[in-house]
Coordinates of C-alpha atoms in Angstrom, one line a residue:
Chain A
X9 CA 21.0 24.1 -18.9
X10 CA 24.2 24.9 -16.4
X11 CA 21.6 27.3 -14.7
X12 CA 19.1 24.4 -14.3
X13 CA 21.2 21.9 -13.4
X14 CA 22.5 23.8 -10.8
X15 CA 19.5 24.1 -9.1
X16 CA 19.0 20.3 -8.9
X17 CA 22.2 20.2 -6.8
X18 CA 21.2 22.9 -4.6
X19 CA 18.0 21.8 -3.0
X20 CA 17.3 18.6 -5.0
X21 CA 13.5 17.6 -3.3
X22 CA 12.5 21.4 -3.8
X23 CA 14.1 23.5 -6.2
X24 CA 14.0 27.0 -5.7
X25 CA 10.4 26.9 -7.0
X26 CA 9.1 30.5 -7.5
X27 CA 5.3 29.3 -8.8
X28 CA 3.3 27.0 -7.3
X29 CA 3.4 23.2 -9.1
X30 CA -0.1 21.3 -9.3
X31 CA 0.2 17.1 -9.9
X32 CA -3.2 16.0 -10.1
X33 CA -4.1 12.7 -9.8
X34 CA -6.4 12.2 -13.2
X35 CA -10.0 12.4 -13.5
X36 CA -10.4 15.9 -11.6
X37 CA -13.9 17.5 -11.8
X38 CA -14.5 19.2 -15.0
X39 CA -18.1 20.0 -14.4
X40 CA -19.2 20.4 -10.7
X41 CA -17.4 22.1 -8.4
X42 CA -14.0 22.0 -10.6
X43 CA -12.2 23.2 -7.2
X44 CA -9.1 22.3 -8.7
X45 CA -9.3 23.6 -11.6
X46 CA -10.3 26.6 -10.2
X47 CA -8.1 26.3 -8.1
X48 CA -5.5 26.4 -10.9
X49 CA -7.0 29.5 -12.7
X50 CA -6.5 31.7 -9.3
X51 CA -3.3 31.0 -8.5
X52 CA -2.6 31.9 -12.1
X53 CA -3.9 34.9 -11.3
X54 CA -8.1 34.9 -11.6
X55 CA -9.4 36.9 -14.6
X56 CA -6.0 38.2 -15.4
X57 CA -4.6 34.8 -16.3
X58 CA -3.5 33.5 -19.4
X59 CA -3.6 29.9 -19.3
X60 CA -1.4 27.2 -21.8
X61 CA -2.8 24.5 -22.2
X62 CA -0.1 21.6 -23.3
X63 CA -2.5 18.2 -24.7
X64 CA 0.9 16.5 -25.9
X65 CA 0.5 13.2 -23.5
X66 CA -3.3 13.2 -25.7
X67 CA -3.6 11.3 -28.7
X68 CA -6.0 13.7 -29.6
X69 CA -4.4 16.9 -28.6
X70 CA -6.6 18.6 -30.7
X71 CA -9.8 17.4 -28.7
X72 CA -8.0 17.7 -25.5
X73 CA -6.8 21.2 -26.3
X74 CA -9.7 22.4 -26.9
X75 CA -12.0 20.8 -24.1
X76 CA -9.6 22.7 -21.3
X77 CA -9.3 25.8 -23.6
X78 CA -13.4 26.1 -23.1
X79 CA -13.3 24.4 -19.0
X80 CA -10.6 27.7 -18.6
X81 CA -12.5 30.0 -19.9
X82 CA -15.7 29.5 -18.1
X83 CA -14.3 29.2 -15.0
X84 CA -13.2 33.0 -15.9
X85 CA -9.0 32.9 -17.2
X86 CA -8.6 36.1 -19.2
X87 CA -7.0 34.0 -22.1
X88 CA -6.2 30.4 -23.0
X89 CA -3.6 29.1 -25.8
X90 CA -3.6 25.6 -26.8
X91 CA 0.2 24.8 -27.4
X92 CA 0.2 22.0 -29.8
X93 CA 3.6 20.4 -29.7
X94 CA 2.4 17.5 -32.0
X95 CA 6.1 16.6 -33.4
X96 CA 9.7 18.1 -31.5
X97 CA 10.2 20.2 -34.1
X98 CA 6.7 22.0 -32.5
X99 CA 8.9 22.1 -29.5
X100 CA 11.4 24.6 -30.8
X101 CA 8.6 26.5 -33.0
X102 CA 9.3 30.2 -31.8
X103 CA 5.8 31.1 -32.1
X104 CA 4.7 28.7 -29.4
X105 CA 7.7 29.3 -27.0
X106 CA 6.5 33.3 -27.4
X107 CA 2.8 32.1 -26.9
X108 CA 4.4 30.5 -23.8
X109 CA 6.3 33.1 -22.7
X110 CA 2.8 35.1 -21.8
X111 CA 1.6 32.2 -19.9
X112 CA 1.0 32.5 -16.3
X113 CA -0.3 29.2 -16.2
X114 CA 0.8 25.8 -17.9
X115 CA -1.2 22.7 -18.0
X116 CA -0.2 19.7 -18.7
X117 CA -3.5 17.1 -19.8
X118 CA -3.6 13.2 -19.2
X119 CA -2.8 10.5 -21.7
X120 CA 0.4 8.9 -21.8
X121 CA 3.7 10.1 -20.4
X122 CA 5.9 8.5 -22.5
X123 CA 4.4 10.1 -25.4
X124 CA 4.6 13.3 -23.3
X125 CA 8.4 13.1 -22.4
X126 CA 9.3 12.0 -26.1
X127 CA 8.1 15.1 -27.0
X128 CA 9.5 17.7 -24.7
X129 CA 12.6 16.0 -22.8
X130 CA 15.7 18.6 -24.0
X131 CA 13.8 20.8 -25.7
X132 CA 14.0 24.0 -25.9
X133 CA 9.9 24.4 -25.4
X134 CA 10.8 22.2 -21.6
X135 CA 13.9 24.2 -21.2
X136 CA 11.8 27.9 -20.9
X137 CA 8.9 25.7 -19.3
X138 CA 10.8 25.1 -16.4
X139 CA 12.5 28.5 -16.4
X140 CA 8.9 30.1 -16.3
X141 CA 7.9 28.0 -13.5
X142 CA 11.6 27.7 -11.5
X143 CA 12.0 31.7 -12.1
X144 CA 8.1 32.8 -10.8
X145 CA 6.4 33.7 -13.9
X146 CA 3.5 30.6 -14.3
X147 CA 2.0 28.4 -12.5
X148 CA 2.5 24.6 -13.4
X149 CA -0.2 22.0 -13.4
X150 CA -0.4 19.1 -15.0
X151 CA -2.8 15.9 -14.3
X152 CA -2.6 12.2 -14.9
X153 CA 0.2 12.0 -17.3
X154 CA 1.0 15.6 -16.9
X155 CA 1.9 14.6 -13.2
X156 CA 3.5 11.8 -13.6
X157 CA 6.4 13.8 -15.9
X158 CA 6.9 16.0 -12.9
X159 CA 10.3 14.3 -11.3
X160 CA 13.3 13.7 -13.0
X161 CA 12.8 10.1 -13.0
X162 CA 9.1 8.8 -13.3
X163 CA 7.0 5.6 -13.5
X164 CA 6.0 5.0 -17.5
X165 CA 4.2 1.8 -16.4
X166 CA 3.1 -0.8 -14.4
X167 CA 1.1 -3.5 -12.6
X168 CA -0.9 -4.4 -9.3
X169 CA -1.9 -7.5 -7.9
X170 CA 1.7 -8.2 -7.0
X171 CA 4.1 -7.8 -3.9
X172 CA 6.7 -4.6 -4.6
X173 CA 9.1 -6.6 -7.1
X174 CA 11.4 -5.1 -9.6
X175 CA 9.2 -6.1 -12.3
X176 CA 6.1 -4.6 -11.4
X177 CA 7.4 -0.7 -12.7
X178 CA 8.9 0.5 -16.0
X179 CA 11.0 3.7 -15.2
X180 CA 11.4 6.2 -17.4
X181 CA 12.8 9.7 -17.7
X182 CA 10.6 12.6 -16.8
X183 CA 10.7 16.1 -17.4
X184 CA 12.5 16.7 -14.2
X185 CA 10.5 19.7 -13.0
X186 CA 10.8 18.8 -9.5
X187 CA 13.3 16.7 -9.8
X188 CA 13.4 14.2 -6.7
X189 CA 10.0 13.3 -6.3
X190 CA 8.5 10.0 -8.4
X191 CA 4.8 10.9 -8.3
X192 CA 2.2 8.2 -9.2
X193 CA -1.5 8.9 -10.0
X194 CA -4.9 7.3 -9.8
X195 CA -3.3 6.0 -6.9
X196 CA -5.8 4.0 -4.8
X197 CA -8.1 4.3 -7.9
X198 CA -6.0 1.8 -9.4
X199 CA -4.0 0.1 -6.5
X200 CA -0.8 1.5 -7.1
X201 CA 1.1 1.3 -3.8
X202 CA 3.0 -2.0 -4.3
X203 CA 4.5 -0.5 -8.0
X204 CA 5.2 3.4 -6.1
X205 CA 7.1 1.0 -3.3
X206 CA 8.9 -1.0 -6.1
X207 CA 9.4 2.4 -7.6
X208 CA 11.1 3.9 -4.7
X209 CA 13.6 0.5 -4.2
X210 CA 14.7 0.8 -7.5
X211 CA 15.8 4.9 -6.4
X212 CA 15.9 5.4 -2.3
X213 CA 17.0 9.0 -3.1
X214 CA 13.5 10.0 -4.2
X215 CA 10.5 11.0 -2.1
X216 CA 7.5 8.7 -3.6
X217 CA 4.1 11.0 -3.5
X218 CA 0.8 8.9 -5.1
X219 CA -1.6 11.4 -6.1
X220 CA -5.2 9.9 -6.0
X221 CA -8.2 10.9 -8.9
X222 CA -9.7 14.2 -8.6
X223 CA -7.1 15.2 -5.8
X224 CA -3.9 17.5 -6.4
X225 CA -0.6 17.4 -4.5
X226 CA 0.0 21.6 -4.4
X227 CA 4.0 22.0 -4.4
X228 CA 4.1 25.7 -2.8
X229 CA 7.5 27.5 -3.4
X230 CA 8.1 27.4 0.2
X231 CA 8.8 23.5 0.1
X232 CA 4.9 22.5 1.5
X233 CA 3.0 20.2 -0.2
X234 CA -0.6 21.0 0.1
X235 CA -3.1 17.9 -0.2
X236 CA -6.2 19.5 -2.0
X237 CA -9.4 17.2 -3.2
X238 CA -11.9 14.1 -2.7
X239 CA -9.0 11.4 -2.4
X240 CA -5.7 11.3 -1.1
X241 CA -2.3 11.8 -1.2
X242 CA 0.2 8.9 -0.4
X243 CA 3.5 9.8 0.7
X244 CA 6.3 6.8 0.6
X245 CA 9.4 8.3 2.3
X246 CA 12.2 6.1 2.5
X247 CA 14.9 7.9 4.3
X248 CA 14.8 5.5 7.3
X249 CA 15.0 2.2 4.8
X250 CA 17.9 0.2 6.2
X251 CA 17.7 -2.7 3.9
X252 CA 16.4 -3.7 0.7
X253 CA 17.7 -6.8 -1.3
X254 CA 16.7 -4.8 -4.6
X255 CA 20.6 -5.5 -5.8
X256 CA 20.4 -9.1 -5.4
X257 CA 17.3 -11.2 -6.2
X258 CA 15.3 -11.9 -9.6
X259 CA 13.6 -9.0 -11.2
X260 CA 10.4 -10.7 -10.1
X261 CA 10.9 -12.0 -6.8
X262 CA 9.6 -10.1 -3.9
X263 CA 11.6 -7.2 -2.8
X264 CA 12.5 -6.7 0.8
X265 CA 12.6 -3.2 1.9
X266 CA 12.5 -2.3 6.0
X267 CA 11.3 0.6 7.8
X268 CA 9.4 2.8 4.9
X269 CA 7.9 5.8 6.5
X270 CA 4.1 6.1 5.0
X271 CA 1.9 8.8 5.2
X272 CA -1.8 9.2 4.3
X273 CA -2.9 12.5 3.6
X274 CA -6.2 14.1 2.8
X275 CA -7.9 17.2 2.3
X276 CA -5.7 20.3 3.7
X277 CA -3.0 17.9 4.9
X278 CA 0.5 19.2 4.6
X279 CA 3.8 17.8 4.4
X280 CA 6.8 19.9 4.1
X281 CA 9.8 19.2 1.7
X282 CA 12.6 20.3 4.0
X283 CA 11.2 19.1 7.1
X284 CA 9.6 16.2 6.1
X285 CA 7.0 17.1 8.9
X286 CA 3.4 16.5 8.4
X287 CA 0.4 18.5 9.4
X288 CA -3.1 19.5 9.0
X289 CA -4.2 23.2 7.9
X290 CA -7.8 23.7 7.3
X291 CA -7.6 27.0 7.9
X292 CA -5.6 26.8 4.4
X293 CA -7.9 25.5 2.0
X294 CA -11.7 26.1 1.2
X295 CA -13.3 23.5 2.3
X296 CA -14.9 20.5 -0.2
Chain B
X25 CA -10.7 -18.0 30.7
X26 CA -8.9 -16.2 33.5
X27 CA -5.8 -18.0 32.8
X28 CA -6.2 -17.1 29.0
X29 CA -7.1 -13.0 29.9
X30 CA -4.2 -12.8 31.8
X31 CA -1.8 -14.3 28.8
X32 CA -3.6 -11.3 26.8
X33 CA -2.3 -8.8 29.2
X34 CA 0.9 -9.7 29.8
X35 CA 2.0 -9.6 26.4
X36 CA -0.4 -8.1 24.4
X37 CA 1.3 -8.6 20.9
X38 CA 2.8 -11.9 21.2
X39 CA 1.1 -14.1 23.9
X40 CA 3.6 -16.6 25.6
X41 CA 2.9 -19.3 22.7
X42 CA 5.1 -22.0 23.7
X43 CA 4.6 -23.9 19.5
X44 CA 4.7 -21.5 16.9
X45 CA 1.9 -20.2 14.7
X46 CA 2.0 -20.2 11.2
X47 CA -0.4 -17.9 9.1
X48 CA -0.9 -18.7 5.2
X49 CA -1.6 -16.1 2.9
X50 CA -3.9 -18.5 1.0
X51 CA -3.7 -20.5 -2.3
X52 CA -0.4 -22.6 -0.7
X53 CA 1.5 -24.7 -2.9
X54 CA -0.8 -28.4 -2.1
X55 CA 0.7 -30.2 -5.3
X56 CA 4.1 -29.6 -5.9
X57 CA 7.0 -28.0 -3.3
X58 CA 4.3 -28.3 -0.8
X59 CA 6.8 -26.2 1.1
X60 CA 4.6 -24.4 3.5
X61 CA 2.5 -27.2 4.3
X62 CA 5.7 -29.5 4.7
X63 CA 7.2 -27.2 7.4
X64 CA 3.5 -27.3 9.1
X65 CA 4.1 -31.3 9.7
X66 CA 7.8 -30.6 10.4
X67 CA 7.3 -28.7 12.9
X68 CA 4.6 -30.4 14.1
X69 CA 6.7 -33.9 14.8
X70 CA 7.4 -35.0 11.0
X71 CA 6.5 -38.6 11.1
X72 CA 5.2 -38.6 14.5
X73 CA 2.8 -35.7 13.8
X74 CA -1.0 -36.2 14.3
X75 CA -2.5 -33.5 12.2
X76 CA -5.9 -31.9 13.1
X77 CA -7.6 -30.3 9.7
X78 CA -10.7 -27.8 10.7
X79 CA -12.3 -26.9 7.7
X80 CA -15.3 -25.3 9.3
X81 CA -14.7 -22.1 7.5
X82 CA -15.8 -23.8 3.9
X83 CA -18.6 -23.8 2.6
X84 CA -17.7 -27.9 2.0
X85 CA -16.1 -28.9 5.0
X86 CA -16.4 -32.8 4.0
X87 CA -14.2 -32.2 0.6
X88 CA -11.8 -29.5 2.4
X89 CA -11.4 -31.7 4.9
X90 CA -10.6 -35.2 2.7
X91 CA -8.6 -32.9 0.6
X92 CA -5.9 -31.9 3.8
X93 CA -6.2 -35.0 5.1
X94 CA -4.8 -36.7 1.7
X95 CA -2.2 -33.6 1.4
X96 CA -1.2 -34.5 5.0
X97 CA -0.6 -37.8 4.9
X98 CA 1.4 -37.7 1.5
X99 CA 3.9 -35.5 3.3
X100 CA 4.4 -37.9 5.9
X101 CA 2.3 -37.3 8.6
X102 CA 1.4 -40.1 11.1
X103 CA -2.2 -39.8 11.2
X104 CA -4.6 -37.1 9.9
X105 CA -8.1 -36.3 12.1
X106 CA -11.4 -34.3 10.5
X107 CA -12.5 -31.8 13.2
X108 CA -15.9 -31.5 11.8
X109 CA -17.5 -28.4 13.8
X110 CA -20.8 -28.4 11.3
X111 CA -22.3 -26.8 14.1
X112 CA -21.7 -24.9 17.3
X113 CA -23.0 -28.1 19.4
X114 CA -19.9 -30.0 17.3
X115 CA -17.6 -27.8 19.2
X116 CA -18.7 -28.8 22.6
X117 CA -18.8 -32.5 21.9
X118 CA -16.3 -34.4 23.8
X119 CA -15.4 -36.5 21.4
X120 CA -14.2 -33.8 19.2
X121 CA -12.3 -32.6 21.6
X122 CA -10.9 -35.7 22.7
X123 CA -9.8 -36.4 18.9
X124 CA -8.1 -32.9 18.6
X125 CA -6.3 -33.3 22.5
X126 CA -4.1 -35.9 20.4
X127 CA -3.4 -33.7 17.6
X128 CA 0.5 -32.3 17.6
X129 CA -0.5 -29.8 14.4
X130 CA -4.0 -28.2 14.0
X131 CA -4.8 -26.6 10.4
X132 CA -7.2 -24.4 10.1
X133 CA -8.7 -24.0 5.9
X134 CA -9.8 -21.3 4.2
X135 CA -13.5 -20.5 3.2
X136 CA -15.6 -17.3 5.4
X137 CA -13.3 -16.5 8.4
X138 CA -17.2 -14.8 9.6
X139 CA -18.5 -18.6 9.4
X140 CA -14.9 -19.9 11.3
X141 CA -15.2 -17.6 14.2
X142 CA -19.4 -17.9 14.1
X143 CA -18.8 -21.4 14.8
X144 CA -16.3 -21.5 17.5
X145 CA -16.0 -18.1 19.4
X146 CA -16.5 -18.9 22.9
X147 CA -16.7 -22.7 22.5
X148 CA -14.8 -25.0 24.7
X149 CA -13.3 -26.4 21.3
X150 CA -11.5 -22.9 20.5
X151 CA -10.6 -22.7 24.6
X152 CA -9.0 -26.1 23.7
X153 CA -7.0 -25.2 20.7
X154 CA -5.9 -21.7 22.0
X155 CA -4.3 -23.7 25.4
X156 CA -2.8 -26.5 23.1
X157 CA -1.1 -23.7 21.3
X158 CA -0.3 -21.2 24.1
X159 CA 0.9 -24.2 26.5
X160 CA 2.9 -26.0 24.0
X161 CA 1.2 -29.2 22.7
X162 CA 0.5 -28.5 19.4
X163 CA 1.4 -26.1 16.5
X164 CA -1.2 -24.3 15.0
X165 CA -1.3 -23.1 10.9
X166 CA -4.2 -21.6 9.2
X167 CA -4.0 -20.3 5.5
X168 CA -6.7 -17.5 3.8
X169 CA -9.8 -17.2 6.6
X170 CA -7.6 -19.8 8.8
X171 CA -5.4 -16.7 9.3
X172 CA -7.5 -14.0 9.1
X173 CA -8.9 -15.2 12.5
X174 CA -5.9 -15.1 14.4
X175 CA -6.4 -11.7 16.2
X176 CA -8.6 -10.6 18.6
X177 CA -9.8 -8.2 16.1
X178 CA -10.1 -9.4 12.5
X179 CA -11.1 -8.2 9.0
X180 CA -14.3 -9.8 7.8
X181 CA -14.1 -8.3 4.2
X182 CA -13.7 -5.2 2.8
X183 CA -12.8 -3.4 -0.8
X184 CA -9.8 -1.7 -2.6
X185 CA -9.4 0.7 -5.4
X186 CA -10.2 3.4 -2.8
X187 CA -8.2 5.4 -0.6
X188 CA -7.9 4.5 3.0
X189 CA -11.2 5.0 4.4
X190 CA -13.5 3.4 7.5
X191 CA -16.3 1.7 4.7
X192 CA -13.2 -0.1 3.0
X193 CA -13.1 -2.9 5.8
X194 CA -15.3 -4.5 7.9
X195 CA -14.2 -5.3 10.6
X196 CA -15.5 -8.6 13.0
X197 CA -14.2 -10.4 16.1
X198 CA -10.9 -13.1 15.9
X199 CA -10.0 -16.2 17.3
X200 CA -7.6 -14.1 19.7
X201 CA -5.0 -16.7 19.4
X202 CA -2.3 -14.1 18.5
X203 CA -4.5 -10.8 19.8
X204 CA -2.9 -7.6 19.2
X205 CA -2.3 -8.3 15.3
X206 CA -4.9 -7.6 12.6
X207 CA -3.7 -10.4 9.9
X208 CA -4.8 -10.2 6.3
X209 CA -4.2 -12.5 3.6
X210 CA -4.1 -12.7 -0.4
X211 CA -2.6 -9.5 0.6
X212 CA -0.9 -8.0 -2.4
X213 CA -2.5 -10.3 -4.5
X214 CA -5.9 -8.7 -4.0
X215 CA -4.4 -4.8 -3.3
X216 CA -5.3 -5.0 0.2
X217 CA -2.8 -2.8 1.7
X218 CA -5.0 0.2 1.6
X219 CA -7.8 -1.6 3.8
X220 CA -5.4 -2.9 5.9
X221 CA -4.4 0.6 6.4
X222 CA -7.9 1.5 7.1
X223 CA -8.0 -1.2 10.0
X224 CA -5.1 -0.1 11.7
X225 CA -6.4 3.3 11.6
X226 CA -9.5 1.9 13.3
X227 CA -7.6 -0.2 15.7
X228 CA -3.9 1.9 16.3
X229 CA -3.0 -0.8 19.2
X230 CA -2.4 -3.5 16.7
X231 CA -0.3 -4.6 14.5
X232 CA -1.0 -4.8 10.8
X233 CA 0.3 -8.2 9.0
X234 CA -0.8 -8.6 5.3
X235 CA 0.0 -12.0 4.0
X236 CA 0.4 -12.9 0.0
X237 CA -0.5 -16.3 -1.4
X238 CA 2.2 -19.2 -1.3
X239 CA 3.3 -17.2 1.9
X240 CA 3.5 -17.7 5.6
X241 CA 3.8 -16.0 8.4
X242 CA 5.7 -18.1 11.2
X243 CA 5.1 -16.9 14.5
X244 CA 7.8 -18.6 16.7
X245 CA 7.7 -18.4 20.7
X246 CA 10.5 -16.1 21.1
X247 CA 8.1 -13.5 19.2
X248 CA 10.2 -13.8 16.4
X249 CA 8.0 -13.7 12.9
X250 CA 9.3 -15.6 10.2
X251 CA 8.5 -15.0 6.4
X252 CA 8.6 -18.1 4.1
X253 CA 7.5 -18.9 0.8
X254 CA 6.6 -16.7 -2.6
X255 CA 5.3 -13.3 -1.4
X256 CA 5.6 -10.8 0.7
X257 CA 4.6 -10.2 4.6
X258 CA 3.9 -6.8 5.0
X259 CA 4.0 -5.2 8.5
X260 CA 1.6 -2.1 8.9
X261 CA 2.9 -0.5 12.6
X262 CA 1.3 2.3 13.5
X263 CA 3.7 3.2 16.7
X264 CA 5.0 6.2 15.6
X265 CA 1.7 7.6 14.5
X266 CA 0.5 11.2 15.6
X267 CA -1.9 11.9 14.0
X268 CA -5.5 10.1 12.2
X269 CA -8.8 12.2 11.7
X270 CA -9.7 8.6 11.8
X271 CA -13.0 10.0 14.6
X272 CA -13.7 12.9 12.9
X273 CA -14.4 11.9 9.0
X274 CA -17.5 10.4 7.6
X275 CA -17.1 7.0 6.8
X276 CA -16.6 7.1 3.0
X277 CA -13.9 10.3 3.9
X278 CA -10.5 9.8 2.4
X279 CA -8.4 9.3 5.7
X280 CA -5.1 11.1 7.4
X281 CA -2.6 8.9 9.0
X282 CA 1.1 10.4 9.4
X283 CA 3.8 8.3 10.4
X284 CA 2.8 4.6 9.7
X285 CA 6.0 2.7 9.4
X286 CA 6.0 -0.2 6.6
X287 CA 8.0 -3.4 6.4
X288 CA 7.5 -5.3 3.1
X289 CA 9.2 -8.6 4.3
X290 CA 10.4 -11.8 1.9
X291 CA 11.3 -15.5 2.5
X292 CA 13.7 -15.4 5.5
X293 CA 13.0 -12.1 6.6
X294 CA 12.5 -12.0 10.4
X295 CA 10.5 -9.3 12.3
X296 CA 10.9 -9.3 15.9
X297 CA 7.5 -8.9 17.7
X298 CA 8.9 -7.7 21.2
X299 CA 12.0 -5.7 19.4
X300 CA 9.9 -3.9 16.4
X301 CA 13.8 -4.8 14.8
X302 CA 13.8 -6.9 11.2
X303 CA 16.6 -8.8 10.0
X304 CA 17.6 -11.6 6.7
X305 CA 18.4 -14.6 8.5
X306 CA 18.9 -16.6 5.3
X307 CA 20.5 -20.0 7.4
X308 CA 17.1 -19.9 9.3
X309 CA 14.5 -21.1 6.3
X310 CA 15.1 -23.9 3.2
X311 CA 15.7 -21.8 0.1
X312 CA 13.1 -21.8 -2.0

C-alpha cells in the first residue's frame, strides 16, 4: 500500500491516473443508444476488450452480473467475466484477482455503496483494482453506487428538502480511487445539491462533482474531466470558501458556507483537475 | 413613473429604499416565536405601527386577511388595515389608497404571486406602495408569493428533479420593488436551487436569492441583506460567469454555466448588495 499511498500525497485531486475513470450517474441507457456504455467498451479497447464486471453494491449480483455480461457483449467486448465478490473472503480468492488481472475494463454496477465498500475496502481484490487502473492496464467505470465509491471519502446517504446542514449526509469511506473527489449521483434526479454542499462543509479539501442519471463524469489521465450524456454534471468547488460555521452549530441547523464556486456542466463540457478551468469541447465527443 | 425609472437605474440591484424590505421564505412561524413577523411590526414602529395586510395573492383574501390582522394585532401592533384589491378597479380606489397612505408596515401574503402581480402591475396602488417603501414611510415584508414578486423579473412556477434547464422555470413579471434580484421562496424546502439556477442563466444581470421557510430576507437601506430565522438564504451570483449555452440549447437541454458563485447564508449572516462581501454579524439579530 506504501506505493498507493504515495500517490495520494503526490497529486491528491488526480492521481497519476494511467486509464481513464468513468462515474456514472445511475440509470445509463442500457437499450438505445447505450453511448456510455459504448463508450466504456471502446476505451477498453472495442472488440479486443475484456470487460469485469463487479455486481457487489447488487443485492442480486447474480442478476446484475449477468445483465451487463450480455449489455457487453452485444455492444461487441471480446470477453466479459462476472467477478462475484459475494463475501471478502471472494476478495482475496486468487482465481478472481487472475480473472482480473486480464481485464481491460472494470465495472462497477449500482446498488448500495456501503455494501460495496464492506466488501472490497483493504482488500487485496481493491488493492490490484486500483493498481490496474492507477498503473494503465483497465479502464474503470462504475455507475450509481459504483461512482459513488470512487473518492476516498464518499456520501453513504442522505436527504433533500433541507438547507445544507450537518445532518442531511452520512459519510462513509470509499474505495479511494480518486481519492479527493466526493462524487454524488442521480444528482438533479433526486435533488441532491443541498446534501453534496453539506458534503463538501463537512471536508473543504475535496472537489464535490454530482453526476446526473444517464450522464458520466470521464476522469482522463491527463487531469480533464469530460462531461458525457443527457444530464449534467455539477461541480461544487470550494477552494474560495472563507467561512463556514460547520464547527460550531447543531448538526441540524443551517450551515453557513460563503463563496462556493459552482459549475454546471453538460454534454462535452470539460473541467480540468489541475487548473480548475472549465471549457467546452464538442469537437471531443460524438454528439447525443 | 419617471421618478421611479430613474431609482432603477441608478442602482440597479438595491434601489435607494429608504425602510427596509423583508422577504419570507413562506410557512413563518404565526403561532409561537412569531419571530419574523414580530421584527416586521418592530420595525415598522412597535406599538405605534399601523399594519397594511394585502392578501390579494390568495385564493381567500377575506380569511388571509382576518388571519394577519389577528396575528398583527397580538404582537402589538396599533391598528391593522385589510387592503382588499379583489379586483384591479380595487387598486385604483382612493379610498384604498388613502387607508394604505397611513400604514407604517405593508405585508404582502402568500397564495399565486401570478394573481399578486395580475392584480396590481401598473396600478396606482403598487405606484403607492413602491414610493412608501423607496421614500421611507413604510416598511414593506412579504412571505411565499409576497416575496417572489419583489423583482422586476420573477419566477411564476417551475419544477425540480431535473438539471438546470430553460422548461424548469417560468418566468413572469415582478413588482420591481427590489429589481435586479430574482427571489424564490420555500427554497430548499421544495429543491429549488436548480430552477433558480435556470433563472439566472436566463436573466445573468440579476441576482439569485432563494429563501427557505421560517426565513427572511431583510433588505436594509444601506444594501445590506440580512438573514433571520430557521433556514437558509441562498445567493446565486452569476458575476463571474463566462460562459452559458443558455441561447443555444433546446429548452428541455441540460444547461452549461461556469463560474456561478454560491452563498448559502444563516440567521445573522449579512450579504452586502453594493460590496458582493458576506459577513456573521451575530450582535445584529435576536438569537433564535
Amino acid at each position: 500500500m506504501l506505493q498507493l499511498e504515495s500517490l495520494f500525497a503526490r497529486n491528491p485531486v488526480s492521481p497519476a491516473l494511467k486509464c481513464a475513470v468513468m462515474a456514472i450517474g445511475g440509470a445509463e441507457d442500457k437499450v438505445r443508444g447505450r453511448q456510455i456504455l459504448t463508450a466504456f467498451v471502446q476505451r477498453s479497447g472495442g472488440s479486443d476488450a475484456v470487460i469485469g464486471v463487479i455486481p457487489s453494491a447488487s443485492r442480486e449480483p447474480d442478476a446484475m452480473g449477468r445483465l451487463y455480461h450480455d449489455i457487453f457483449m452485444e455492444i461487441g467486448a471480446k470477453d466479459v467475466e462476472i467477478l462475484l465478490v459475494a463475501d471478502r473472503s471472494d476478495a482475496e480468492s486468487a482465481e478472481i484477482l487472475a480473472k482480473m488481472a486480464r481485464c481491460s475494463g472494470l465495472f462497477m454496477s449500482g446498488g448500495d455503496q456501503l455494501r460495496l465498500s464492506a466488501l472490497l475496502d483493504e482488500t487485496p481484490l481493491l488493492e490490484q483494482l486500483r493498481t490496474q487502473v492507477w498503473q494503465g492496464q483497465s479502464v474503470l467505470a462504475g455507475t450509481s453506487a459504483g461512482a459513488a465509491v470512487m473518492g476516498h471519502v464518499m456520501i453513504a446517504s442522505g436527504g433533500s428538502n433541507e438547507p445544507p446542514n450537518r445532518s442531511l449526509v452520512d459519510m462513509a469511506t470509499g474505495l479511494g480511487i480518486i481519492p479527493d473527489v466526493i462524487v454524488d449521483q442521480h444528482f438533479h434526479n433526486r435533488n441532491r445539491l443541498a446534501r453534496l454542499i453539506s458534503a463538501i462543509s463537512a471536508h473543504p479539501d475535496k472537489l464535490g462533482i454530482g453526476i446526473d442519471e444517464d450522464t458520466c463524469a470521464l476522469f482522463e489521465p491527463d487531469g480533464t474531466v469530460r462531461v458525457m450524456g443527457k444530464g449534467a454534471v455539477t461541480i461544487v468547488d470550494p477552494r474560495d470558501v472563507n467561512y463556514t460555521n460547520f464547527s460550531q452549530v447543531e448538526v441540524t441547523s443551517p450551515l453557513s458556507i460563503y463563496n462556493l464556486r459552482v459549475h454546471i456542466l453538460s454534454h462535452a463540457d470539460c473541467y480540468n483537475l489541475n487548473t480548475h478551468q472549465v471549457q467546452h469541447q464538442s469537437s471531443s465527443l460524438p454528439s447525443l
